[in-house]
CSV table of C-alpha atoms in Angstrom, one decimal:
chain,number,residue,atom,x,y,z
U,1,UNK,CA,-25.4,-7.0,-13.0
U,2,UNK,CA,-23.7,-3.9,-14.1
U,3,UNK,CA,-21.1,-3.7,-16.9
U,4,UNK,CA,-18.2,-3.3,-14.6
U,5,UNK,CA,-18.9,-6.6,-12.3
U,6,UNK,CA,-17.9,-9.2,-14.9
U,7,UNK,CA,-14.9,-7.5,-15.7
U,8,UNK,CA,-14.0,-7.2,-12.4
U,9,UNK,CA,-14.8,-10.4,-11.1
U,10,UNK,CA,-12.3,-12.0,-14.2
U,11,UNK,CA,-9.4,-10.1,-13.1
U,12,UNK,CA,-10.4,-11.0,-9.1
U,13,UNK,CA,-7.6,-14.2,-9.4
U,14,UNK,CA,-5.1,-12.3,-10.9
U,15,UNK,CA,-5.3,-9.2,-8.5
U,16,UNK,CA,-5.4,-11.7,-5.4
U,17,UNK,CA,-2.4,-13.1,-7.2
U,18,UNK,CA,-0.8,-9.7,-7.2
U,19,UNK,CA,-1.3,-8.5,-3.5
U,20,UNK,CA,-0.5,-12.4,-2.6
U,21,UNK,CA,3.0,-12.2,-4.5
U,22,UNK,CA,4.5,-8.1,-4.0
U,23,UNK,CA,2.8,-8.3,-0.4
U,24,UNK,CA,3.7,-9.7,2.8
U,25,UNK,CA,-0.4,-9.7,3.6
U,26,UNK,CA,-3.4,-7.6,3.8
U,27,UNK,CA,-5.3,-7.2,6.6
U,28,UNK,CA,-9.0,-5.8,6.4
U,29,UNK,CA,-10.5,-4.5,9.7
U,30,UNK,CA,-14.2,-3.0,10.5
U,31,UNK,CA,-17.6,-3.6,11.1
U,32,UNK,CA,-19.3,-6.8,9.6
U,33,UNK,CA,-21.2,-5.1,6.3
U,34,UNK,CA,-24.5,-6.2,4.5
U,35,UNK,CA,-23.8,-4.4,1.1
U,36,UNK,CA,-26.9,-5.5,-0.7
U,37,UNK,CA,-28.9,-3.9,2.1
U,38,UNK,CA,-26.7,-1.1,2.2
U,39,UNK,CA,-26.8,-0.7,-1.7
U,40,UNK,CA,-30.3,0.0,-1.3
U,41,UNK,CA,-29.7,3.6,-0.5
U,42,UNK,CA,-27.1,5.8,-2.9
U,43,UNK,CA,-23.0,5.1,-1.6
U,44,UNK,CA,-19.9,5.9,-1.9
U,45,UNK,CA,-16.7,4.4,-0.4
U,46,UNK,CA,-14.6,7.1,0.1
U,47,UNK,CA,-10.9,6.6,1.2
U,48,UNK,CA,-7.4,8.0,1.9
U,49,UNK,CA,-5.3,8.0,-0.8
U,50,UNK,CA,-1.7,6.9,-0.7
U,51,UNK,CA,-0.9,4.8,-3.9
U,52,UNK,CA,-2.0,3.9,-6.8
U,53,UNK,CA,-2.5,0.6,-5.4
U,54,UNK,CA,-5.4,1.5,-3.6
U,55,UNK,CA,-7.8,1.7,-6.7
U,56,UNK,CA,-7.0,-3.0,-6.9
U,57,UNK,CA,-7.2,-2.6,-3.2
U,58,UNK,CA,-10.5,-1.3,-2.2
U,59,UNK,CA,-12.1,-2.4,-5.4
U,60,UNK,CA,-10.7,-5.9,-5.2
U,61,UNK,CA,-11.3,-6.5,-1.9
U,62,UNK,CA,-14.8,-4.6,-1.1
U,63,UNK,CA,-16.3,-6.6,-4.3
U,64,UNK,CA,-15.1,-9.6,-2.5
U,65,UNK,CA,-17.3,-8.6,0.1
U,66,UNK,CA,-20.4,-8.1,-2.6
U,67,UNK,CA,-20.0,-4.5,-3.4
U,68,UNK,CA,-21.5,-4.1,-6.9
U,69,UNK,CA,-21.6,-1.7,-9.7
U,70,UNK,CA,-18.6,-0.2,-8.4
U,71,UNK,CA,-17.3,2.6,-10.5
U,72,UNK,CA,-13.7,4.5,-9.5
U,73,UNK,CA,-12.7,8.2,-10.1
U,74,UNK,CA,-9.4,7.6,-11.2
U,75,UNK,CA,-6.6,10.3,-12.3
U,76,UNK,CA,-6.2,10.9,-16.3
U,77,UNK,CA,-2.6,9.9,-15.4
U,78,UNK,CA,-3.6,6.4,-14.5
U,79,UNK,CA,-6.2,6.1,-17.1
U,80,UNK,CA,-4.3,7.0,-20.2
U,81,UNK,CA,-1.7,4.9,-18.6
U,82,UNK,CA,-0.7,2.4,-21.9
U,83,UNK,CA,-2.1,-1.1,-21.4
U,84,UNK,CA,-3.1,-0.6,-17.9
U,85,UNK,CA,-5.5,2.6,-18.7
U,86,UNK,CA,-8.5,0.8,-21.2
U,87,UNK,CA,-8.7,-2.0,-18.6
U,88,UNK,CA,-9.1,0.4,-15.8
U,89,UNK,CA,-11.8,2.0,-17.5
U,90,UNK,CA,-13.4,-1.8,-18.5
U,91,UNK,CA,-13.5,-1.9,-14.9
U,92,UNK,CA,-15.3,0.7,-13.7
U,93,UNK,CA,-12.8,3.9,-13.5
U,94,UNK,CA,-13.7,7.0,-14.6
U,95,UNK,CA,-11.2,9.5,-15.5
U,96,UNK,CA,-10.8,12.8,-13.5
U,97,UNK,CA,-8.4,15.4,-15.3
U,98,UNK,CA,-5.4,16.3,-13.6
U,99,UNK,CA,-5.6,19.8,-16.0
U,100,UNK,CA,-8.7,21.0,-16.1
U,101,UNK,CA,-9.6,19.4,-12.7
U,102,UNK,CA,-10.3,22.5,-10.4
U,103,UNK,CA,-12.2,24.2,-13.1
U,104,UNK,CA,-15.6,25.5,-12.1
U,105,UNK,CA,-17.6,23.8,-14.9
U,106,UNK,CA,-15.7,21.1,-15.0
U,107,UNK,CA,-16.0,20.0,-11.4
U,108,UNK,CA,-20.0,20.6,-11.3
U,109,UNK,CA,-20.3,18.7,-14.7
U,110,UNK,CA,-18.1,15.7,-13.3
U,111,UNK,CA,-20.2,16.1,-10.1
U,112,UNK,CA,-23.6,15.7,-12.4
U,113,UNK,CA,-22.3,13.1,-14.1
U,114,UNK,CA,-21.6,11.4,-10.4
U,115,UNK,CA,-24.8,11.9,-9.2
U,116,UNK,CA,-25.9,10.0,-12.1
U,117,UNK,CA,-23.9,7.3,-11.1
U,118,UNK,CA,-25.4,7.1,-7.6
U,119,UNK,CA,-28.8,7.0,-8.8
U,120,UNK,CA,-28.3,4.4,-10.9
U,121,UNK,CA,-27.3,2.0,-8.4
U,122,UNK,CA,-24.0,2.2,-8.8
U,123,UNK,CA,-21.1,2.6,-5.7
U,124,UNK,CA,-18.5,5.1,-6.5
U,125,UNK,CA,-15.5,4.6,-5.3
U,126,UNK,CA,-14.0,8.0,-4.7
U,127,UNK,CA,-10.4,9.3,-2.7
U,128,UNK,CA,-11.3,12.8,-2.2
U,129,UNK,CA,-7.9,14.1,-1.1
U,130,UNK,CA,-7.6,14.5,-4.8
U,131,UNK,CA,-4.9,12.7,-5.6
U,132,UNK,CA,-2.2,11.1,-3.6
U,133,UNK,CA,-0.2,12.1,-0.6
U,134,UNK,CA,2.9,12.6,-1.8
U,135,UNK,CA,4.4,14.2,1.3
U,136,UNK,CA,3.0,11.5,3.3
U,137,UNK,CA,0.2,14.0,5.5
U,138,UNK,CA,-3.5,13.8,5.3
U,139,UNK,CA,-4.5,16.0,2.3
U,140,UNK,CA,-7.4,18.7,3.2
U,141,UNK,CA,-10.3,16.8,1.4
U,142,UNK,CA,-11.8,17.7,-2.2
U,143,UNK,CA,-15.7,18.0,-2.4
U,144,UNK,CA,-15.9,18.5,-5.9
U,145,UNK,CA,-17.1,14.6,-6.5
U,146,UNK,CA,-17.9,14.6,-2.8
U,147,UNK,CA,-20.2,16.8,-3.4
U,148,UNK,CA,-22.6,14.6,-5.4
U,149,UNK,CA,-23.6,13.3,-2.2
U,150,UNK,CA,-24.8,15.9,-0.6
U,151,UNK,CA,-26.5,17.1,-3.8
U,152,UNK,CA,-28.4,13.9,-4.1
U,153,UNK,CA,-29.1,14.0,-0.2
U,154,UNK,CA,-31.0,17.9,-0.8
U,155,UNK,CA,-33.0,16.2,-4.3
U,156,UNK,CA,-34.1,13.3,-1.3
U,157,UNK,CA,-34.2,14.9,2.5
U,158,UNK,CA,-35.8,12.0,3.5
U,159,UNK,CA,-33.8,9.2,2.3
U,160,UNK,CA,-30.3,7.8,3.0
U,161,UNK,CA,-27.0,8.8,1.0
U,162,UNK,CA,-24.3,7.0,2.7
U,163,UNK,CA,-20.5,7.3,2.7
U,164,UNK,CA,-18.3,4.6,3.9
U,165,UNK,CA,-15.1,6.0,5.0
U,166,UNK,CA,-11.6,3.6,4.4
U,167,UNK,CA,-8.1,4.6,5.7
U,168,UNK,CA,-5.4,2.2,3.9
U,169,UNK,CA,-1.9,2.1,5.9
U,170,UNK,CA,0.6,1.0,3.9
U,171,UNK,CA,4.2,-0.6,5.2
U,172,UNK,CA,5.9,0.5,2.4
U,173,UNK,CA,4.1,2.1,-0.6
U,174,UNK,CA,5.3,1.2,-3.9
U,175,UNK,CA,4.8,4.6,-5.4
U,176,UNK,CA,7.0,6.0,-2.7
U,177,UNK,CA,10.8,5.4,-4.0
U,178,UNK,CA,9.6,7.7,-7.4
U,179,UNK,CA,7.5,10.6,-5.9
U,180,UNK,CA,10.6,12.7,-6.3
U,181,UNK,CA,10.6,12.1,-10.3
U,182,UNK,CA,6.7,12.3,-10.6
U,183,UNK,CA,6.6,15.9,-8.9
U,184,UNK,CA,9.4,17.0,-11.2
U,185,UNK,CA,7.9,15.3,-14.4
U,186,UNK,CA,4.5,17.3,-12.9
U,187,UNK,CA,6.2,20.9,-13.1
U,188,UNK,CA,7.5,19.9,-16.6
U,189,UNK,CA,4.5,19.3,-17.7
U,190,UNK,CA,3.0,22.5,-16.9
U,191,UNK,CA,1.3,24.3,-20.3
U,192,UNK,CA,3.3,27.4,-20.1
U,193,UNK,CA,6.5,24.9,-20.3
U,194,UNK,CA,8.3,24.7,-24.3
U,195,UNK,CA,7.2,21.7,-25.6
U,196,UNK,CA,10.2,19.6,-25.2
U,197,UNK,CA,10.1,20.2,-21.8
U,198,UNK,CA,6.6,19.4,-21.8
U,199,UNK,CA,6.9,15.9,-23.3
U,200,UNK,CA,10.1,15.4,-21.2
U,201,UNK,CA,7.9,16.2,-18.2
U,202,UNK,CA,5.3,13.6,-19.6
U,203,UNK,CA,8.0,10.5,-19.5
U,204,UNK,CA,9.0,11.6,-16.1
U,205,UNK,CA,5.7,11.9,-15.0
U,206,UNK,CA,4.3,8.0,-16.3
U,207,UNK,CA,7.6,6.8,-16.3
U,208,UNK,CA,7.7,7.1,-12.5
U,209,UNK,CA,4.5,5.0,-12.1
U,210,UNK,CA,5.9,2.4,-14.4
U,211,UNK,CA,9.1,2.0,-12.6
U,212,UNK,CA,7.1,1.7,-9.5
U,213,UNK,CA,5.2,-0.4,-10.5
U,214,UNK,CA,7.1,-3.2,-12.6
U,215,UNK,CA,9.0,-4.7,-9.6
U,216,UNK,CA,5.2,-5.5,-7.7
U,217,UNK,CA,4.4,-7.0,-10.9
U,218,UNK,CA,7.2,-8.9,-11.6
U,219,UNK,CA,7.3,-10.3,-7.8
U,220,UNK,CA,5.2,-13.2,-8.7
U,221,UNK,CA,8.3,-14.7,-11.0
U,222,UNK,CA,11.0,-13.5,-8.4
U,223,UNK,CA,9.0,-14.4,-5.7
U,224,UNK,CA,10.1,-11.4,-3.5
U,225,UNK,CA,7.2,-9.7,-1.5
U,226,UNK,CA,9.4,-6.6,-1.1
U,227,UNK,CA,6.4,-4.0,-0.1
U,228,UNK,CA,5.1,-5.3,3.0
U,229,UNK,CA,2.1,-5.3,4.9
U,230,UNK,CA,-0.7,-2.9,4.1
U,231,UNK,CA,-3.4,-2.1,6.3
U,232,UNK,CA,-7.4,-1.5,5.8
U,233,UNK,CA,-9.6,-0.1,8.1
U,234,UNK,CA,-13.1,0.8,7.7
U,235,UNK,CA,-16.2,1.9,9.2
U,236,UNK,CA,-19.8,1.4,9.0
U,237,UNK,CA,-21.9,3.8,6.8
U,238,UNK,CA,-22.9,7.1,7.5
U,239,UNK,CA,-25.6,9.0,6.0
U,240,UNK,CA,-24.6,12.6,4.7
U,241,UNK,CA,-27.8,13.8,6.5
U,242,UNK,CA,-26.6,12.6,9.7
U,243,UNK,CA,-23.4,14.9,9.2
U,244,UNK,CA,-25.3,17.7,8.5
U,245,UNK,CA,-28.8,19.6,8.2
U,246,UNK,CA,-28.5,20.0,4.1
U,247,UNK,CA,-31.6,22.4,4.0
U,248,UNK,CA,-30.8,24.7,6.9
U,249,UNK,CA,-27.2,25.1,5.3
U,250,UNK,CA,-28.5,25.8,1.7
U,251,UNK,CA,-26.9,29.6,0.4
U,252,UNK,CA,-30.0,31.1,-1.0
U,253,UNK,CA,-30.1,33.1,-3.9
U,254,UNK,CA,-26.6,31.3,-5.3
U,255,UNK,CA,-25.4,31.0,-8.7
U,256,UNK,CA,-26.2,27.2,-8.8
U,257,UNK,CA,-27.2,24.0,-6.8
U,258,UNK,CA,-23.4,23.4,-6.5
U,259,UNK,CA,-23.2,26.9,-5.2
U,260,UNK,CA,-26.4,26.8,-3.2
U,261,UNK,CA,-24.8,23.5,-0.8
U,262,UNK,CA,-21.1,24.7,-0.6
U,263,UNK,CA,-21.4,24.9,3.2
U,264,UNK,CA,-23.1,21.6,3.3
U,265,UNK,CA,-20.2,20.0,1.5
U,266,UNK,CA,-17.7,21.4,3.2
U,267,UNK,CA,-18.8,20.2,6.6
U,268,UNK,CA,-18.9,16.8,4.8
U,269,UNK,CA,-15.4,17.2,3.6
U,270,UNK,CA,-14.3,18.4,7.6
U,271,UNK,CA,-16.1,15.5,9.4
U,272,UNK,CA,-14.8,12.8,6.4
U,273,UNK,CA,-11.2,14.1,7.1
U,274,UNK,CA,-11.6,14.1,11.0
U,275,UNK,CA,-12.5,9.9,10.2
U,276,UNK,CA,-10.2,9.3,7.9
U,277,UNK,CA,-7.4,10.7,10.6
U,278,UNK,CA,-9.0,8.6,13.5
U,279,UNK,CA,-9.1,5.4,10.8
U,280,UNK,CA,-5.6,5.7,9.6
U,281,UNK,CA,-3.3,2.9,11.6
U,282,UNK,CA,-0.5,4.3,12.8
U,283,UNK,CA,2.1,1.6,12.2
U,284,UNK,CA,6.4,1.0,13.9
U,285,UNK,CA,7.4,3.2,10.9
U,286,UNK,CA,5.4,6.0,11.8
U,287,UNK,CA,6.8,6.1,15.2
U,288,UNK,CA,10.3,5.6,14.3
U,289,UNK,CA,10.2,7.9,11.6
U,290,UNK,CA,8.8,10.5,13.2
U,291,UNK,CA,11.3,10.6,16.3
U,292,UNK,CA,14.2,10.5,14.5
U,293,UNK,CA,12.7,13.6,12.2
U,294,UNK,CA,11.8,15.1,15.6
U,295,UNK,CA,15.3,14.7,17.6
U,296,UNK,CA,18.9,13.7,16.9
U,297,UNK,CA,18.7,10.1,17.6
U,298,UNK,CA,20.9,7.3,16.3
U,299,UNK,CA,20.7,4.8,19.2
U,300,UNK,CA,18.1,2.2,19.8
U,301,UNK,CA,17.8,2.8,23.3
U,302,UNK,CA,17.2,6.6,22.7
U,303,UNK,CA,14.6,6.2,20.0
U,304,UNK,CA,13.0,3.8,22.4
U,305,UNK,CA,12.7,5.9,25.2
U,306,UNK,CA,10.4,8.3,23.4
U,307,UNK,CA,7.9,5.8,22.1
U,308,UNK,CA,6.0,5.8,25.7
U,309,UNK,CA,5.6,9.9,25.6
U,310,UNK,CA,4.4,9.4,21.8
U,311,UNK,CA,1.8,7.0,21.9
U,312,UNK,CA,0.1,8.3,25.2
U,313,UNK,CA,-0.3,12.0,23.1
U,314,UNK,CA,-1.3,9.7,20.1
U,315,UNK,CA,-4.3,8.0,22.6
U,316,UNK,CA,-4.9,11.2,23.2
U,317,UNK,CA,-6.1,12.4,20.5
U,318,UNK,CA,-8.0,8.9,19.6
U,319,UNK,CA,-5.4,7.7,16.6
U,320,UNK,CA,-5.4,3.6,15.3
U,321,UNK,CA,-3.0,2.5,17.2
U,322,UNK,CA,-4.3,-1.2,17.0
U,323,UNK,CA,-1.1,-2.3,15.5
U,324,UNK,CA,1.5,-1.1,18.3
U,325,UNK,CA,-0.6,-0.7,21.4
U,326,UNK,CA,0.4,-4.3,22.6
U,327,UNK,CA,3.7,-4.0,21.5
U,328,UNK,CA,6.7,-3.2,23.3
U,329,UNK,CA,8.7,0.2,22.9
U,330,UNK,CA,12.2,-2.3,21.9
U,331,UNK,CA,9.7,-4.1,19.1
U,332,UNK,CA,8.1,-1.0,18.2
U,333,UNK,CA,11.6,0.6,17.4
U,334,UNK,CA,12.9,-3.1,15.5
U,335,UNK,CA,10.2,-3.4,13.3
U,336,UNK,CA,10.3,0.8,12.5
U,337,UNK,CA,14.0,0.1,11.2
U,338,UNK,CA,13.3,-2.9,9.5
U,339,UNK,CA,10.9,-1.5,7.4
U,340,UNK,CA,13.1,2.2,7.1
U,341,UNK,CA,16.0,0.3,6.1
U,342,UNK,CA,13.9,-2.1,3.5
U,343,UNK,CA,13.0,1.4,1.9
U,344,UNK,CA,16.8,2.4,1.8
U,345,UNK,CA,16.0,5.3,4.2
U,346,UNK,CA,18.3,4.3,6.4
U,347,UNK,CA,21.1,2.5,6.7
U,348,UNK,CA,21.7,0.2,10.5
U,349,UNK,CA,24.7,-1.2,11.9
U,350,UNK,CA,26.2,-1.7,15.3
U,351,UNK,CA,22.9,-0.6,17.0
U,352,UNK,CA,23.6,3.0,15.1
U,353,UNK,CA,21.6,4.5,12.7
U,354,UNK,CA,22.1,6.6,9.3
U,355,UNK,CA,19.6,8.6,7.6
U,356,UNK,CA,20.2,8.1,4.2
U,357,UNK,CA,17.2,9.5,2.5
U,358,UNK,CA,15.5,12.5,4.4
U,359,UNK,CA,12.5,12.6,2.2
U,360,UNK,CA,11.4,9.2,3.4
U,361,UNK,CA,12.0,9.3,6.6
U,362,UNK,CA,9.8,12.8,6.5
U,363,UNK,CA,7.0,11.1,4.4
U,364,UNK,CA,6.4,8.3,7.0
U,365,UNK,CA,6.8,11.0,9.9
U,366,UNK,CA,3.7,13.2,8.6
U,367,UNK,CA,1.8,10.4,9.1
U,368,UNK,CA,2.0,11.6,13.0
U,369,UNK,CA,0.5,15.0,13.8
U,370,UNK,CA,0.1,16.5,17.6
């Protein structure tokens, strides 16, 4: 048993407790898995990134299914967190700096340190967008950590490194209401900044996070589930050697190993991404959102009429549209409000609606892209 198992499975009640009381529900689709079998080989589980509650998420819930040794790349932001930091880091996270992130030696040392991990036994648990979406679209994908997979798969051509993409859908995010004071705490905080500003930018910055995040902890003693569903959807594994021919894309004669398999990761990265869009569910919100971002509707009967058009182009392109395929175009549209006006974005009366915050009705929309 690694370290990070016990500690893990002593919080497991209290994090069910938490998705049980700020949630309406989760609901985990894929494949039936056989993780010690899997575990056999190196994995990671990569997946979209949309909240900070997707580090309990896929933790919580993949350990249920017997994922062990699961170690988390985590955001210094969320690790240095007070309280909540040290006991992410008991449970597995390992902190990626926001500052020195993109840094050449930084990002092949953290990527050393990764392949380490892999070896070990351990699953890493990795979101390689980089951080979250906080315009709501699918963020070009990172291979810096990534890239400890295809290192590992060069060091063993003829053994498995698997990666088990995850998309998580959420009805409501709670992050979502306080993006707009995180990114402006983020360009305080910025080292060319006076300090003032800097430590201003630094109580923007966490303070957003907090604020988030102490209604969804507080639900359990006001007993309002106000975030919704959220939405998991995964597939089986897929070896990094069945993405791509490592050796015949090695860069000979390059500065490094890292250097050597750039190619190699970024076709990784491209075909993770191209998942990760065909994973993600597209949910009422989306739809709604998007139309009304795309046209001047205020009617129910308008907004409706364009849900046919959307999810045939949608189909089209192979999107998750599990959740609304069997649903009408007048439910579609009713449960899109419901949830827009929850998040304050809109305000609804007399079959008329009233956008009331732009940002989030543009957040769900890039969800959608033709």
């Amino acid at each position: 048993m690694h370290s990070s198992d016990q500690a893990i499975s002593n919080v497991g009640g209290s994090v069910q407790r938490f998705f049980d009381t700020a949630f309406s529900g989760v609901e985990i689709n894929g494949p039936e898995l056989n993780p010690p079998e899997i575990q056999k080989s190196p994995l990671m589980l990569v997946s979209t990134h949309r909240s900070h509650t997707d580090y309990f998420l896929v933790g919580h819930y993949f350990f249920r299914k017997g994922f062990r040794g699961l170690r988390f790349a985590a955001g210094d932001n969320l690790t240095n967190l007070p309280y909540l930091g040290p006991r992410f880091k008991n449970w597995g996270a390992f902190p990626v700096s926001r500052d020195t992130g993109f840094e050449r030696n930084y990002v092949r040392n953290l990527c050393k340190s990764v392949k380490s991990m892999l070896q070990g036994g351990q699953a890493v648990i990795l979101f390689p967008e980089g951080g979250r979406s906080y315009s709501g679209s699918m963020l070009d994908i990172k291979y810096g950590i990534l890239g400890a997979s295809v290192l590992l798969q060069a060091e063993n051509p003829q053994s498995d490194v698997y990666l088990l993409p995850i998309a998580v859908s959420y009805e409501y995010p709670p992050d979502l209401p306080y993006f707009k004071m995180l990114l402006k705490g983020k360009s305080y905080r910025k080292r060319t900044n006076p300090a003032f500003k800097r430590i201003l930018g630094n109580i923007m910055y966490f303070g957003a996070d907090i604020l988030a995040y102490a209604p969804a902890m507080a639900a359990k003693y006001t007993g309002k589930k106000k975030y919704g569903k959220i939405y998991v959807d995964y597939e089986t594994p897929v070896s990094v050697r069945e993405m791509v021919d490592v050796s015949a894309n090695r860069i000979e004669n390059a500065r490094d190993d890292f250097s050597s398999h750039r190619a190699s990761m970024q076709k990784v990265s491209d075909v993770i991404q191209a998942r990760f869009i065909n994973l993600f569910r597209i949910l009422p919100v989306h739809l709604v959102a998007f139309i009304l971002k795309n046209g001047k509707f205020t009617g129910t009967d308008q907004i409706s009429s364009e849900i046919p058009s959307l999810l045939k182009k949608l189909a089209e392109v192979s999107r998750n549209l599990k959740q609304v395929d069997t649903e009408t175009p007048e439910s579609i549209v009713k449960t899109g409000i419901e949830h827009l006006v929850r998040t304050k974005a809109v305000s609804f009366k007399n079959g008329r609606l009233s956008i009331k915050k732009q940002e989030i009705i543009d957040y769900f929309a890039q969800s959608i892209k033709l």
